[in-house]
Short mmCIF file of C-alpha atoms in Angstrom, two decimals:
data_model
loop_
_atom_site.label_atom_id
_atom_site.label_comp_id
_atom_site.label_asym_id
_atom_site.label_seq_id
_atom_site.Cartn_x
_atom_site.Cartn_y
_atom_site.Cartn_z
CA GLN A 1 48.38 57.46 95.38
CA ALA A 2 51.90 56.75 94.88
CA ALA A 3 52.74 57.90 98.35
CA ALA A 4 50.25 55.79 100.08
CA ASP A 5 50.71 52.48 97.75
CA PRO A 6 53.61 52.79 95.48
CA MET A 7 53.59 50.68 92.43
CA SER A 8 56.22 49.83 89.77
CA SER A 9 56.12 51.60 86.50
CA SER A 10 55.74 48.27 84.57
CA ASP A 11 52.50 47.46 86.38
CA ALA A 12 50.88 50.83 85.49
CA PRO A 13 48.55 51.07 82.51
CA GLU A 14 49.96 53.12 79.32
CA ASP A 15 47.20 55.78 79.66
CA GLY A 16 47.92 56.28 83.42
CA PRO A 17 49.88 59.37 83.42
CA LYS A 18 47.45 61.12 81.01
CA GLU A 19 44.68 60.28 83.32
CA THR A 20 46.42 61.23 86.45
CA SER A 21 47.49 64.51 85.04
CA SER A 22 43.82 65.27 83.97
CA VAL A 23 42.68 64.35 87.25
CA SER A 24 45.22 66.57 89.13
CA GLN A 25 44.23 69.77 87.16
CA ASN A 26 40.74 69.32 88.15
CA ILE A 27 41.05 68.90 92.07
CA SER A 28 42.06 71.42 94.73
CA ASP A 29 44.95 71.00 97.31
CA ALA A 30 42.26 70.47 99.84
CA ASP A 31 40.46 67.81 97.86
CA ALA A 32 43.81 65.95 96.95
CA PHE A 33 44.86 66.17 100.71
CA LYS A 34 41.32 64.61 101.72
CA ILE A 35 41.71 61.65 99.18
CA LEU A 36 45.30 60.81 100.32
CA LEU A 37 43.82 60.99 103.88
CA GLU A 38 40.93 58.67 103.09
CA MET A 39 43.36 56.22 101.44
CA LYS A 40 45.45 56.38 104.60
CA MET A 41 42.49 55.82 106.98
CA LYS A 42 41.64 52.70 105.01
CA LYS A 43 44.93 51.21 105.54
CA ARG A 44 44.92 52.01 109.18
CA GLN A 45 43.89 48.93 111.11
CA LYS A 46 40.84 49.45 113.49
CA LYS A 47 42.13 46.72 115.55
CA PRO A 48 45.89 46.56 114.75
CA THR A 49 47.84 43.41 115.41
CA LEU A 50 50.68 44.83 117.46
CA PRO A 51 54.04 43.25 118.98
CA SER A 52 53.96 42.42 122.68
CA THR A 53 56.80 45.09 123.03
CA VAL A 54 54.06 47.95 122.08
CA THR A 55 52.41 49.79 124.86
CA GLU A 56 49.14 51.69 124.11
CA LEU A 57 48.43 55.02 125.56
CA ASP A 58 45.45 57.51 125.24
CA THR A 59 45.07 61.20 125.71
CA GLU A 60 42.06 63.09 126.78
CA ASP A 61 40.92 64.17 123.29
CA GLY A 62 41.00 60.75 121.99
CA SER A 63 44.49 60.57 120.25
CA LYS A 64 46.36 57.21 120.50
CA VAL A 65 50.17 56.75 121.27
CA TYR A 66 51.74 53.28 120.64
CA VAL A 67 55.13 53.20 122.42
CA VAL A 68 57.35 50.56 120.88
CA GLY A 69 60.03 49.35 123.48
CA THR A 70 63.10 48.37 121.98
CA ALA A 71 66.45 46.95 122.55
CA HIS A 72 69.20 49.20 120.76
CA PHE A 73 70.94 46.16 119.16
CA SER A 74 68.33 43.97 118.22
CA ASP A 75 67.09 42.80 114.83
CA SER A 76 63.71 41.93 116.34
CA SER A 77 63.13 45.48 117.60
CA LYS A 78 63.59 46.69 114.03
CA LYS A 79 60.95 44.22 112.87
CA ASP A 80 58.48 45.39 115.80
CA VAL A 81 58.90 49.06 114.77
CA VAL A 82 58.14 48.33 110.89
CA LYS A 83 55.06 46.20 111.96
CA THR A 84 53.86 48.81 114.22
CA ILE A 85 54.09 51.70 111.64
CA GLN A 86 52.29 49.55 108.88
CA GLU A 87 49.51 48.62 111.04
CA VAL A 88 48.64 51.88 112.77
CA GLN A 89 49.58 54.29 109.78
CA PRO A 90 50.62 57.00 112.24
CA ASP A 91 50.35 60.87 111.82
CA VAL A 92 53.58 61.40 113.83
CA VAL A 93 56.78 59.02 114.58
CA VAL A 94 58.61 60.03 117.68
CA VAL A 95 62.15 58.54 118.30
CA GLU A 96 64.45 58.66 121.27
CA LEU A 97 67.24 60.72 119.46
CA CYS A 98 68.06 64.40 119.78
CA GLN A 99 69.54 66.87 117.12
CA TYR A 100 73.15 65.84 118.29
CA ARG A 101 72.80 62.25 117.30
CA VAL A 102 70.40 62.66 114.15
CA SER A 103 73.11 61.95 111.76
CA MET A 104 72.74 58.27 112.41
CA LEU A 105 69.35 58.08 110.65
CA LYS A 106 71.05 58.73 107.33
CA MET A 107 74.27 56.80 107.52
CA ASP A 108 74.34 53.25 106.28
CA GLU A 109 75.04 50.46 108.74
CA LYS A 110 78.58 49.65 107.36
CA THR A 111 79.76 53.32 108.27
CA LEU A 112 77.97 53.50 111.43
CA LEU A 113 79.75 50.14 112.45
CA LYS A 114 82.99 51.80 111.59
CA GLU A 115 82.13 54.99 113.29
CA ALA A 116 80.96 53.27 116.46
CA LYS A 117 84.10 51.01 116.84
CA GLU A 118 86.48 53.93 116.32
CA ILE A 119 87.07 56.28 119.44
CA ASN A 120 90.06 58.42 118.77
CA LEU A 121 91.58 61.64 119.93
CA GLU A 122 89.79 63.63 117.30
CA LYS A 123 86.30 62.65 118.75
CA LEU A 124 87.35 63.32 122.07
CA GLN A 125 88.48 66.88 121.15
CA GLN A 126 85.15 67.42 119.42
CA ALA A 127 83.05 66.04 122.37
CA ILE A 128 85.13 68.33 124.74
CA LYS A 129 84.63 71.27 122.44
CA GLN A 130 81.08 70.67 122.19
CA ASN A 131 80.00 69.86 125.76
CA GLY A 132 83.11 71.03 128.00
CA VAL A 133 85.81 68.92 129.65
CA MET A 134 83.83 66.96 132.18
CA SER A 135 80.73 66.14 129.88
CA GLY A 136 82.94 65.61 126.87
CA LEU A 137 84.70 62.85 128.75
CA MET A 138 81.40 61.27 130.29
CA GLN A 139 80.22 61.22 126.59
CA MET A 140 83.45 59.41 125.49
CA LEU A 141 83.12 56.92 128.17
CA LEU A 142 79.41 56.30 127.29
CA LEU A 143 80.53 55.69 123.66
CA LYS A 144 83.15 53.29 124.76
CA VAL A 145 80.30 51.38 126.37
CA SER A 146 78.40 51.37 122.96
CA ALA A 147 81.54 50.76 121.13
CA HIS A 148 82.28 47.75 123.37
CA ILE A 149 78.80 46.39 122.44
CA THR A 150 79.21 47.05 118.85
CA GLU A 151 82.40 45.23 118.65
CA GLN A 152 81.20 42.17 120.54
CA LEU A 153 78.09 41.96 118.38
CA GLY A 154 79.14 43.31 115.02
CA MET A 155 76.02 45.32 114.83
CA ALA A 156 75.63 48.99 114.89
CA PRO A 157 73.41 50.72 117.35
CA GLY A 158 70.16 52.73 116.41
CA GLY A 159 68.84 50.33 113.85
CA GLU A 160 65.26 50.69 115.00
CA PHE A 161 65.46 54.48 114.60
CA ARG A 162 66.63 54.32 110.99
CA GLU A 163 63.94 51.65 110.45
CA ALA A 164 61.30 54.12 112.04
CA PHE A 165 62.70 56.93 109.73
CA LYS A 166 62.46 54.96 106.44
CA GLU A 167 58.97 53.44 107.28
CA ALA A 168 57.44 56.85 108.42
CA SER A 169 58.54 58.46 105.02
CA LYS A 170 56.34 55.74 103.39
CA VAL A 171 53.24 56.87 105.25
CA PRO A 172 51.39 59.93 103.73
CA PHE A 173 51.41 63.07 105.79
CA CYS A 174 53.44 61.51 108.66
CA LYS A 175 55.80 63.90 110.46
CA PHE A 176 59.11 62.69 111.96
CA HIS A 177 59.99 64.06 115.45
CA LEU A 178 63.02 63.86 117.60
CA GLY A 179 61.84 63.16 121.18
CA ASP A 180 64.92 63.05 123.37
CA ARG A 181 66.49 65.75 125.40
CA PRO A 182 69.85 67.21 123.82
CA ILE A 183 72.71 65.24 125.15
CA PRO A 184 74.82 68.03 126.13
CA VAL A 185 72.19 69.11 128.76
CA THR A 186 72.04 65.41 129.88
CA PHE A 187 75.59 64.95 130.36
CA LYS A 188 76.35 68.42 132.08
CA ARG A 189 73.33 67.53 134.48
CA ALA A 190 74.55 64.10 135.17
CA ILE A 191 78.14 65.44 135.99
CA ALA A 192 76.74 68.10 138.36
CA ALA A 193 75.01 65.46 140.28
CA LEU A 194 78.17 63.61 141.13
CA SER A 195 80.83 64.21 143.90
CA PHE A 196 84.47 64.12 143.04
CA TRP A 197 85.14 60.68 143.97
CA GLN A 198 81.89 59.49 142.23
CA LYS A 199 83.16 60.66 138.92
CA VAL A 200 86.55 58.98 139.36
CA LYS A 201 84.80 55.67 140.34
CA LEU A 202 82.42 55.90 137.43
CA ALA A 203 84.97 56.76 134.96
CA TRP A 204 87.22 53.93 136.28
CA GLY A 205 84.37 51.41 135.80
CA LEU A 206 83.59 52.65 132.18
CA CYS A 207 87.18 52.48 131.30
CA PHE A 208 87.67 48.84 132.21
CA LEU A 209 84.56 47.42 130.68
CA SER A 210 85.52 44.34 128.85
CA ASP A 211 82.56 41.53 129.44
CA PRO A 212 81.83 39.62 126.64
CA ILE A 213 78.30 39.76 125.08
CA SER A 214 76.53 37.65 122.86
CA LYS A 215 73.35 38.13 120.62
CA ASP A 216 71.55 35.78 123.02
CA ASP A 217 72.27 38.38 125.85
CA VAL A 218 70.37 40.97 123.74
CA GLU A 219 67.30 39.09 123.20
CA LYS A 220 67.21 38.09 126.92
CA CYS A 221 67.28 41.87 127.76
CA LYS A 222 64.43 42.37 125.53
CA GLN A 223 62.29 43.55 128.67
CA LYS A 224 65.07 45.95 129.54
CA ASP A 225 67.61 47.26 126.89
CA LEU A 226 71.12 45.97 126.89
CA LEU A 227 72.75 49.24 126.74
CA GLU A 228 70.61 50.83 129.54
CA GLN A 229 70.92 47.65 131.71
CA MET A 230 74.63 47.77 131.42
CA MET A 231 74.49 51.49 132.45
CA ALA A 232 71.78 50.84 135.26
CA GLU A 233 74.28 48.35 136.80
CA MET A 234 77.15 50.87 136.87
CA ILE A 235 75.16 53.67 137.94
CA GLY A 236 73.10 51.70 140.33
CA GLU A 237 75.07 53.05 143.29
CA PHE A 238 74.68 56.59 142.11
CA PRO A 239 70.78 57.56 142.47
CA ASP A 240 71.33 61.05 141.33
CA LEU A 241 73.11 59.91 138.21
CA HIS A 242 70.27 57.51 137.47
CA ARG A 243 67.79 60.35 137.99
CA THR A 244 69.40 62.72 135.34
CA ILE A 245 70.23 59.86 132.78
CA VAL A 246 67.03 57.90 132.98
CA SER A 247 64.20 59.47 135.27
CA GLU A 248 64.52 62.98 133.74
CA ARG A 249 64.52 61.55 130.10
CA ASP A 250 61.41 59.65 130.94
CA ILE A 251 59.86 62.94 131.87
CA TYR A 252 61.06 64.57 128.68
CA LEU A 253 60.09 61.63 126.28
CA THR A 254 56.43 61.82 127.75
CA TYR A 255 56.21 65.47 127.21
CA MET A 256 57.32 65.25 123.61
CA LEU A 257 54.95 62.34 122.97
CA LYS A 258 52.02 64.19 124.42
CA GLN A 259 52.96 67.35 122.29
CA ALA A 260 52.98 64.98 119.19
CA ALA A 261 49.58 63.49 120.21
CA LYS A 262 47.63 66.82 119.78
CA GLN A 263 44.73 66.70 117.51
CA ILE A 264 45.14 67.34 113.70
CA GLU A 265 43.35 70.17 111.92
CA LEU A 266 41.57 69.00 108.63
CA PRO A 267 42.28 71.22 105.58
CA ARG A 268 39.27 73.75 104.81
CA ALA A 269 37.87 74.41 101.36
CA SER A 270 37.49 78.31 102.34
CA GLU A 271 38.13 80.64 105.15
CA THR A 272 34.60 80.48 106.31
CA GLU A 273 34.36 76.66 106.63
CA PRO A 274 34.42 75.82 110.34
CA ARG A 275 37.84 74.26 111.71
CA LYS A 276 37.59 70.57 111.97
CA TYR A 277 39.84 68.31 114.15
CA ILE A 278 40.51 64.58 114.33
CA PRO A 279 42.57 62.57 117.13
CA ALA A 280 46.14 61.92 116.12
CA VAL A 281 47.99 58.47 115.92
CA VAL A 282 51.53 58.50 117.29
CA VAL A 283 54.16 55.82 117.23
CA GLY A 284 56.92 56.47 119.77
CA VAL A 285 60.21 54.46 119.50
CA VAL A 286 62.19 54.45 122.66
CA GLY A 287 64.41 51.98 124.60
CA MET A 288 62.57 49.42 126.67
CA GLY A 289 64.06 50.95 129.88
CA HIS A 290 62.03 54.04 129.35
CA VAL A 291 58.55 52.64 128.95
CA PRO A 292 57.81 52.22 132.49
CA GLY A 293 58.59 55.99 133.26
CA ILE A 294 56.62 57.12 130.25
CA GLU A 295 53.51 54.97 131.73
CA LYS A 296 54.07 56.40 135.19
CA ASN A 297 54.30 60.17 133.85
CA TRP A 298 51.47 59.80 131.20
CA ASN A 299 48.72 61.37 133.29
CA SER A 300 50.81 63.92 135.16
CA ASP A 301 51.18 67.69 134.33
CA LEU A 302 54.64 67.90 133.14
CA ASN A 303 56.94 70.86 133.22
CA ILE A 304 60.37 70.33 131.32
CA GLN A 305 61.92 73.89 132.18
CA GLU A 306 63.43 72.69 135.28
CA ILE A 307 65.17 69.57 133.67
CA MET A 308 66.46 71.55 130.87
CA SER A 309 68.47 73.91 133.02
CA VAL A 310 72.17 73.31 133.29
CA PRO A 311 73.46 73.90 137.04
CA PRO A 312 76.81 75.94 137.39
CA PRO A 313 79.89 73.56 137.90
CA SER A 314 80.36 72.57 141.52
CA ALA A 315 83.72 72.78 143.46
CA SER A 316 84.35 69.12 142.88
CA SER A 317 83.74 69.45 139.23
CA LYS A 318 86.29 72.45 139.33
CA ILE A 319 88.74 70.33 141.12
CA PHE A 320 88.55 67.33 138.76
CA LYS A 321 88.72 69.53 135.77
CA PHE A 322 91.91 71.03 137.28
CA VAL A 323 93.45 67.65 137.95
CA ILE A 324 92.61 66.40 134.20
CA LYS A 325 94.24 69.72 132.99
CA ALA A 326 97.45 69.27 135.31
CA THR A 327 97.69 65.59 134.25
CA VAL A 328 97.61 66.44 130.75
CA PHE A 329 99.99 69.16 130.94
CA GLY A 330 102.29 67.12 133.29
CA LEU A 331 102.34 64.16 130.61
CA MET A 332 103.20 66.79 127.89
CA GLY A 333 105.86 68.28 130.13
CA TYR A 334 107.31 64.93 131.15
CA GLY A 335 107.41 63.89 127.45
CA CYS A 336 109.04 67.14 126.15
CA TYR A 337 111.70 66.66 128.77
CA ARG A 338 112.30 62.93 127.73
CA ILE A 339 112.53 63.98 124.15
CA GLY A 340 114.85 66.88 125.04
CA GLN A 341 117.05 64.80 127.15
CA ARG A 342 117.41 62.11 124.45
CA THR A 343 118.06 64.81 121.94
CA VAL A 344 120.95 66.12 124.13
CA GLN A 345 122.38 62.74 124.65
CA PHE A 346 122.16 62.02 120.79
CA ILE A 347 124.12 65.38 119.99
CA LEU A 348 126.77 64.72 122.51
CA SER A 349 127.43 61.21 121.34
CA MET A 350 128.28 62.61 117.73
CA PRO A 351 131.99 62.66 116.91
CA ALA A 352 131.96 66.40 115.91
CA ALA A 353 130.47 67.26 119.21
CA GLN A 354 133.04 65.15 121.16
CA SER A 355 135.78 66.67 119.37
CA TYR A 356 134.48 70.17 120.20
CA LEU A 357 134.22 69.28 123.78
CA GLN A 358 137.43 67.80 123.99
CA LYS A 359 139.07 71.16 122.28
CA LEU A 360 136.99 73.14 124.73
CA THR A 361 138.32 71.15 127.81
CA GLU A 362 141.98 71.62 126.53
CA ILE A 363 141.69 75.45 126.44
CA ARG A 364 139.98 75.52 129.73
CA SER A 365 142.97 73.41 131.44
CA ARG A 366 145.61 75.88 129.77
CA HIS A 367 144.00 78.80 131.42
#
């Protein structure tokens, strides 16, 4: 009861704890489950009032999936997520995150804001160590895009996912699933899809991103997420990149939503009692740019094995990797040379060194 409808201790009657304790000793786990489930069903609206950003999808066995299309930097998207979860009281909440980005769910807004703005050498080294040179650089460049938006708006990304996490914890028996493809797979497949010059051109565009953004711009992009729109504009001339970053993830998100929407088995009083199942209710929280793709793939038979494989590095990737390494080592070598040259000049300018050189010259002239 507390999980379904929490109340403050000051509002509870004095004999409440004794009564609850007495009841809890006289009911089985199965009965307690049924009571909580009934309470959840009563709170679940038969005809929920949903925001305009919600798309309703059905499965063959009667389960319902409510996909909330969000803008990753929008306060109204957070409200849409909270409203939807409260109205439908879901069994599962699925968010557009993978295990590599799950830490943002438990970090506070201030810490996230600071983290999103700071892109340093340590983060670059960590990204390269985790994903390889090419994928690590791509990840850092995309983080730079996110950091640019964060700095312009003063708002940390992923607020709608944190709201979904908090709200799901208030719903009895509600599971929380990560629905996005692992980010290293996405970046490695994206890199493999580009030629050498396409990689250079994309990196150049991301490095020099500096257009100002306002909160009004975010709300105007409610029908297409701001971050994804900016990326779409930059990768528009690279159809293979669009396929790996957007279309393939549409397929993966659709697959995960359908997996989450499988029927739920009710608890049984005994092993002899027949199994009973009820349709599931699922809320999906994804960027608005993925909603059309999810709708398109919803009634298709999906196989994600192909889009989870990482192709071997191409010749252009090896060349680009060699160029990056050569550039880094070249700069380090030049830096050492300059430091050494200045050190020698400094030593030679010292009086003791000049006196020693003068004596050495005199000795040589005598012989």
